[in-house]
C-alpha positions in Angstrom: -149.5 114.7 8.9 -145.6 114.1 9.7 -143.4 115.6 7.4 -141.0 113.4 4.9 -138.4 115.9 4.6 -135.2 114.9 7.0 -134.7 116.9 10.0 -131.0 118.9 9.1 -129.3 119.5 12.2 -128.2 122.9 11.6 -124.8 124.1 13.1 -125.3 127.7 14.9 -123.1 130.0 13.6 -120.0 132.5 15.0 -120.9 135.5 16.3 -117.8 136.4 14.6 -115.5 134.8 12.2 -111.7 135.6 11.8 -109.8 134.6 8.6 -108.4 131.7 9.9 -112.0 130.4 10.9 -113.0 130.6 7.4 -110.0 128.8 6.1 -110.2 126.0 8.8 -114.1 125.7 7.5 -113.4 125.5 4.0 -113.6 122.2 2.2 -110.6 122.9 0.2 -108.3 124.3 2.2 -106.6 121.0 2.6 -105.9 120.7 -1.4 -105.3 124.2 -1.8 -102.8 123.6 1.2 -103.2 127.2 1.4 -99.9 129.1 2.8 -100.5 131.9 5.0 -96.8 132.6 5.6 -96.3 132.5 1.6 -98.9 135.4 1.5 -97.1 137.1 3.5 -94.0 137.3 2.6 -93.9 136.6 -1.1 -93.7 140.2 -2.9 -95.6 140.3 -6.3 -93.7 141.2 -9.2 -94.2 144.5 -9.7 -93.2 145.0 -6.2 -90.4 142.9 -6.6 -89.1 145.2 -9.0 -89.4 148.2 -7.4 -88.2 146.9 -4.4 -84.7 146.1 -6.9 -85.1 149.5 -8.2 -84.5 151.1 -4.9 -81.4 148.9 -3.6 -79.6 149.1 -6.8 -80.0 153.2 -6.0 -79.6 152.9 -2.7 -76.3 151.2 -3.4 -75.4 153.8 -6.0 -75.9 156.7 -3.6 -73.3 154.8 -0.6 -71.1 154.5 -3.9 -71.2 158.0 -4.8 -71.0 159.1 -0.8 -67.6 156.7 -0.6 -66.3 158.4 -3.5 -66.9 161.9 -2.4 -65.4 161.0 1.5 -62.4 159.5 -0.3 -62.0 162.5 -2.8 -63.3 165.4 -0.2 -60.2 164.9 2.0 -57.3 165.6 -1.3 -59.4 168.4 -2.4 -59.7 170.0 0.8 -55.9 169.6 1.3 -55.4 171.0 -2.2 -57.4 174.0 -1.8 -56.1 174.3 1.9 -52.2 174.3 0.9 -52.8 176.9 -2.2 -54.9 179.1 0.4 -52.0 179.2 2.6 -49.5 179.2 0.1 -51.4 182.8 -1.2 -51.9 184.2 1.9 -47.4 183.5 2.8 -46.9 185.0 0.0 -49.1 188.1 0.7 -48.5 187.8 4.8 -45.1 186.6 4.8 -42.8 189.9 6.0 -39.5 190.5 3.9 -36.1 191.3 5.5 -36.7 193.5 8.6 -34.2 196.3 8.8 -35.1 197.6 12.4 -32.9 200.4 12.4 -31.2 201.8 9.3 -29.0 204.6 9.7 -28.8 203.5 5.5 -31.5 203.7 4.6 -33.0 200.8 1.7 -33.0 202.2 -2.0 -37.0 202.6 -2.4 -36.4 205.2 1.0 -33.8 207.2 -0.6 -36.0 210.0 -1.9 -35.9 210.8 1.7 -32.9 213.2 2.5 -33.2 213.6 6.2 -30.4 213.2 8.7 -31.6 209.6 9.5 -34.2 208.0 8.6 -35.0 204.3 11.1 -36.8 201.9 9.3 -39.4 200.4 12.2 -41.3 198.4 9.7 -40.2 197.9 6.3 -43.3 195.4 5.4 -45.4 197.2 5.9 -44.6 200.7 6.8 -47.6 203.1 5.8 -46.8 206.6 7.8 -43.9 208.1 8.6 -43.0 209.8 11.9 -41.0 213.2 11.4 -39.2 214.3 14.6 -38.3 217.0 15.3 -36.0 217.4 18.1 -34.2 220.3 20.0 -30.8 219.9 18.2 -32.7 220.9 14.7 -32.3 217.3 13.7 -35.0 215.9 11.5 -35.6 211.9 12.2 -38.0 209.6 9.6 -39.4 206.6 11.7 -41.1 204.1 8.9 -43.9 202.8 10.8 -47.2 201.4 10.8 -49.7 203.4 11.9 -52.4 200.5 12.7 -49.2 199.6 15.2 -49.6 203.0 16.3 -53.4 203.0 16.6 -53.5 200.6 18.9 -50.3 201.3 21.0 -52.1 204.4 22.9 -54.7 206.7 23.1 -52.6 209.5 22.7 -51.4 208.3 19.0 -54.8 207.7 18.1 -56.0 211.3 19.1 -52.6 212.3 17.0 -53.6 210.3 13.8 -57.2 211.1 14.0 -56.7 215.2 14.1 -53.2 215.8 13.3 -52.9 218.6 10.1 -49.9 219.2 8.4 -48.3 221.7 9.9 -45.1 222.5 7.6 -45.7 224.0 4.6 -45.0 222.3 0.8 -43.1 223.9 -1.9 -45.9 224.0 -5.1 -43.3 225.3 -7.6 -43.7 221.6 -8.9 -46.9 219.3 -8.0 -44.8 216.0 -8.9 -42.3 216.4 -7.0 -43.7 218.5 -3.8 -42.3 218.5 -0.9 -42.1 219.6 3.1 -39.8 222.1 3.0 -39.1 221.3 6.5 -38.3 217.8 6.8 -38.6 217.1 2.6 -40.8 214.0 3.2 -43.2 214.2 0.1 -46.7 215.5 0.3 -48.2 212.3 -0.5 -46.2 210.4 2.4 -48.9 210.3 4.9 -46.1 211.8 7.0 -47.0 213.3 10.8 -44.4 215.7 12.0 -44.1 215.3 16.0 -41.7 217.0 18.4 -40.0 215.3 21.0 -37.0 215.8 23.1 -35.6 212.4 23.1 -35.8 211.1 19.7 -33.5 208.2 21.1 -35.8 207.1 23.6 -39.0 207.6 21.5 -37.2 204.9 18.6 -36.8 202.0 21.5 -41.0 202.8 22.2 -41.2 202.7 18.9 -39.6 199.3 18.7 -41.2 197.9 21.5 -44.9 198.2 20.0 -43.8 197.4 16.9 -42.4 193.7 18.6 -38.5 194.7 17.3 -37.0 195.9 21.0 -33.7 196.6 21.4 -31.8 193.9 23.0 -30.2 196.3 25.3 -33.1 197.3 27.1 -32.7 194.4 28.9 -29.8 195.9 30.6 -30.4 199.6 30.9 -28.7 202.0 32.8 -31.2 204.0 35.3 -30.7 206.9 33.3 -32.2 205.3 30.6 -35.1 203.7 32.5 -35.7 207.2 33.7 -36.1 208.5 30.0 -38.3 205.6 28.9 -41.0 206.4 31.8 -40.7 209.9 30.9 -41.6 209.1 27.0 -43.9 206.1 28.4 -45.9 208.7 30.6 -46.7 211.6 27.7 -47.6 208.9 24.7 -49.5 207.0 27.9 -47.6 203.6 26.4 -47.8 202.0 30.0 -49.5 198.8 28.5 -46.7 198.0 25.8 -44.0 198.5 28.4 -45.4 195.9 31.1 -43.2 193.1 30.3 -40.3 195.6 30.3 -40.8 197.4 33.8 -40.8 194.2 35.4 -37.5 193.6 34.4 -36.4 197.1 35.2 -38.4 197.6 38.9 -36.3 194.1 39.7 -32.9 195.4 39.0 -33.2 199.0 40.4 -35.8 199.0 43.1 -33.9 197.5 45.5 -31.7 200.7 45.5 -34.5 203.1 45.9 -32.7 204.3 49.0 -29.3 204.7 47.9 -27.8 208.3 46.2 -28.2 208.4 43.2 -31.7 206.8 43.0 -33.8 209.6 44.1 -35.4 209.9 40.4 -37.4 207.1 41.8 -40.1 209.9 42.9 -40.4 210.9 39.3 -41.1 207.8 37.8 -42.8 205.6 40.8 -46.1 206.4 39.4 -45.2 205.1 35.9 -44.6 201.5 37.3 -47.2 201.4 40.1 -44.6 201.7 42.6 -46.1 204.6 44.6 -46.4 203.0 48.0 -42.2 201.9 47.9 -41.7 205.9 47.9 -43.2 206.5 50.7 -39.9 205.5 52.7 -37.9 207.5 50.5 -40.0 210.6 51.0 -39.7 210.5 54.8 -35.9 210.2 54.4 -35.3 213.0 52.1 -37.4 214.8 53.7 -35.4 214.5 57.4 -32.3 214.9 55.3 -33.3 217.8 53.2 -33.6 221.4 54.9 -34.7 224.8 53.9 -32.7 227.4 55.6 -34.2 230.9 55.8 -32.4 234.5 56.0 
């Protein structure tokens, strides 16, 4: 018996639909006229919001980061020109009175003979010489100057004891009763021959030399490598001896000069003796009874 249902011609389906499929196969995508790029990129609301939220404080923050680049600048200038305007007025050194056979007001409780004031900014030790005429010197110096100028004055400032003794009859007023520098001077007594000598070393380190050093006599060159050699103070004179091995080493041979042996080794000069050895020694003789 033949069936009176109609045959339905049945369409076979994907294996696998995508989204578009289904919206090309749906009756009313045409009235719907369904917009895929609307989907896309229209935010909802909420998101809409937030998305406001964030630029307006987005926009605040480049605000606030102008503001501080504009502002950071002056302030750091401000703060940069009181810093240094502190520090000159701490750093900044007074009137230098290199040598002062008068010496200032706030040195006057110091009765020696002379006193030179090396460093009057800061001056925190005084040097007491002591030389073979009996005279008592006061050098004002610094004794970080001195620390660094030689390893002999460091040896000096790291075991030197006071030597002289103090007069106790009164503890405010106590003093050496050799040189009367008060006990609480951090005073270091040395003794040198040449007192004169040892102030232009003392100027040198201390970056005040005497403008005359530039033309010294031999003599005094001699003197200088002398003091130079026993404080070993070859460094701070380097810039010196240059000066002096160009004026009188080209004499080395002539009378007068033969104090050349003495201080050759001073200013690394050693192998320029060598021809004023051989002639003193062919011009020198040793005569024997």
């Amino acid at each position: 018996m033949a069936s009176s249902t109609p045959s339905i011609t049945e369409t076979p389906m994907k294996s696998s639909m995508t989204l578009e499929d289904i919206i090309d196969d749906s009756p009313d995508a045409s009235e719907s006229e369904y917009d895929r790029s609307c989907v896309a990129s229209t935010p909802s609301p909420v998101d809409a919001e937030s998305e406001a939220d964030e630029e307006t404080a987005v926009e605040a923050d480049a605000d606030m980061m102008e503001e501080n680049t504009i502002e950071t600048p002056v302030e750091a200038s401000i703060d940069t020109l009181e810093e240094a305007k502190v520090k000159a007025s701490i750093d900044m050194p007074g009137k230098i009175n290199a040598v002062s056979t008068v010496p200032p007001d706030k040195y006057n409780k110091f009765r020696g003979e002379r006193v030179y004031v090396i460093e009057e900014w800061k001056s925190d030790i005084i040097l007491c010489m002591h030389g073979l005429d009996e005279r008592i010197i006061h050098f004002f110096v610094s004794r970080d100057v001195l620390w660094l100028s030689s390893p002999v004055m460091r040896r000096l400032l790291v075991s030197h004891a006071q030597e002289y003794p103090f007069d106790a009859e009164d503890d405010m007023e106590k003093t050496c009763m050799t040189c009367e520098c008060p006990e609480g001077s951090r005073a270091m007594h040395l003794d040198n021959e040449d007192p004169e000598i040892f102030l232009k070393l003392l100027q040198i380190v201390h970056h005040k030399p005497d403008a005359g050093l530039l033309d010294a006599n031999f003599d005094t060159i001699i003197r200088i490598a002398i003091n130079c050699k026993k404080y070993q103070l070859h460094q701070a004179i380097l810039p010196w001896e240059q000066i002096w091995i160009g004026k009188y080493l080209k004499h080395i041979l002539e009378p007068g000069y033969e104090n050349w042996l003495c201080i050759g080794e001073v200013f690394d000069v050693e192998d320029k003796l060598i021809k004023l050895i051989e002639i003193l020694a062919e011009e020198c003789s040793i005569t024997y009874k």
